[in-house]
């Protein structure tokens, strides 16, 4: 399948976009990604888990550029879940430094690309140094009109819905909201993604076929795409393969 894609690679295309990718066709507006398999990638090489996380960060850089080049409008990357706090202390400490590390080398280029960086998730429990780097990036890119690059950090799908309900319940209690007026739009308004469209495509790497508490509300109608490839081995070519398959599905249900 991939060899086939590689052969069809258009030589004229400077940006190395495969010929099958229909650039006038349906490009998903929002792609969400569960970046799984970093620890396994490291284990297979007898490297510490953190080496897998660092390799995974390199993949983020590549995939974001690939998405930007075909006109994807929103990318949401699942970087740290509410469950990830249970990992060994050293690993958590390492992970909490990755946003700074990523931004120190990438922020200038992302600004040049007109990318807006955003955070989805709870700010509770995040170390001050991590929050500082995130806030700086959010502020510096706030007005950018290009790709919106969202990092789900200290994010849990159920936690997000519970937090929305909590706000809604307070409003009802304060007499500011009629329970009869509660509808899907009212719930959506209090999610982290209140001003972000639902993902059109979800990519999950590393062979697990589940959602693992990621964007439970938002993924209701999303096309799901899974691959056995581990996140550090995931390339621009794999990303475009997912888009090509997404376009195939969109064509099929568009035809009926
Ligand atoms: C993290 C690398 C990718 C694989 C999955 C887990 C490890 C990029 C970021 C990041 C976050 C915010 C930001 C800029 C970059 C990141 C964490 C983990 C916690 F503004 N990769 N990456 N954050 N991994």
mmCIF file of C-alpha atoms and ligand atoms in Angstrom, residues 35 38 53 56-57 60 78-80 95-96 98-99 102-103 117 119 134 137 151 153 231, ligand 1:
data_model
loop_
_atom_site.group_PDB
_atom_site.id
_atom_site.type_symbol
_atom_site.label_atom_id
_atom_site.label_comp_id
_atom_site.label_asym_id
_atom_site.label_seq_id
_atom_site.Cartn_x
_atom_site.Cartn_y
_atom_site.Cartn_z
ATOM 1 C CA UNK A 35 0.164 9.833 19.106
ATOM 2 C CA UNK A 38 6.461 6.199 21.737
ATOM 3 C CA UNK A 53 8.866 10.802 23.564
ATOM 4 C CA UNK A 56 7.695 11.474 18.895
ATOM 5 C CA UNK A 57 8.140 15.212 19.206
ATOM 6 C CA UNK A 60 4.839 16.243 15.547
ATOM 7 C CA UNK A 78 -3.115 14.402 22.238
ATOM 8 C CA UNK A 79 0.092 15.206 24.123
ATOM 9 C CA UNK A 80 -0.778 14.379 27.744
ATOM 10 C CA UNK A 95 7.102 15.214 29.421
ATOM 11 C CA UNK A 96 6.325 18.532 31.095
ATOM 12 C CA UNK A 98 8.651 18.958 26.045
ATOM 13 C CA UNK A 99 6.374 21.919 25.301
ATOM 14 C CA UNK A 102 9.373 22.065 21.166
ATOM 15 C CA UNK A 103 8.568 25.766 21.222
ATOM 16 C CA UNK A 117 -1.031 27.579 18.963
ATOM 17 C CA UNK A 119 -4.101 24.453 24.503
ATOM 18 C CA UNK A 134 2.319 27.589 26.693
ATOM 19 C CA UNK A 137 3.137 30.653 22.596
ATOM 20 C CA UNK A 151 -2.288 20.526 22.018
ATOM 21 C CA UNK A 153 -2.550 18.618 27.561
ATOM 22 C CA UNK A 231 4.197 7.395 16.339
HETATM 23 C C1 LIG B 1 4.794 15.550 23.824
HETATM 24 C C2 LIG B 1 5.789 14.160 21.987
HETATM 25 C C3 LIG B 1 4.780 13.629 21.007
HETATM 26 C C4 LIG B 1 4.360 12.224 21.314
HETATM 27 C C5 LIG B 1 3.394 12.100 22.434
HETATM 28 C C6 LIG B 1 3.843 12.327 23.849
HETATM 29 C C7 LIG B 1 5.139 13.077 24.053
HETATM 30 C C8 LIG B 1 4.856 18.233 21.555
HETATM 31 C C9 LIG B 1 4.361 18.861 22.676
HETATM 32 C C10 LIG B 1 3.940 20.260 22.787
HETATM 33 C C11 LIG B 1 2.930 20.628 23.660
HETATM 34 C C12 LIG B 1 2.529 21.942 23.736
HETATM 35 C C13 LIG B 1 3.117 22.884 22.929
HETATM 36 C C14 LIG B 1 4.114 22.547 22.065
HETATM 37 C C15 LIG B 1 4.522 21.228 21.991
HETATM 38 C C16 LIG B 1 4.310 17.871 23.666
HETATM 39 C C17 LIG B 1 3.943 16.828 25.663
HETATM 40 C C18 LIG B 1 4.384 15.635 25.151
HETATM 41 C C19 LIG B 1 3.490 16.913 27.069
HETATM 42 F F1 LIG B 1 2.715 24.173 22.986
HETATM 43 N N1 LIG B 1 5.095 16.960 21.808
HETATM 44 N N2 LIG B 1 4.773 16.713 23.097
HETATM 45 N N3 LIG B 1 3.894 17.955 24.931
HETATM 46 N N4 LIG B 1 5.248 14.333 23.309
#
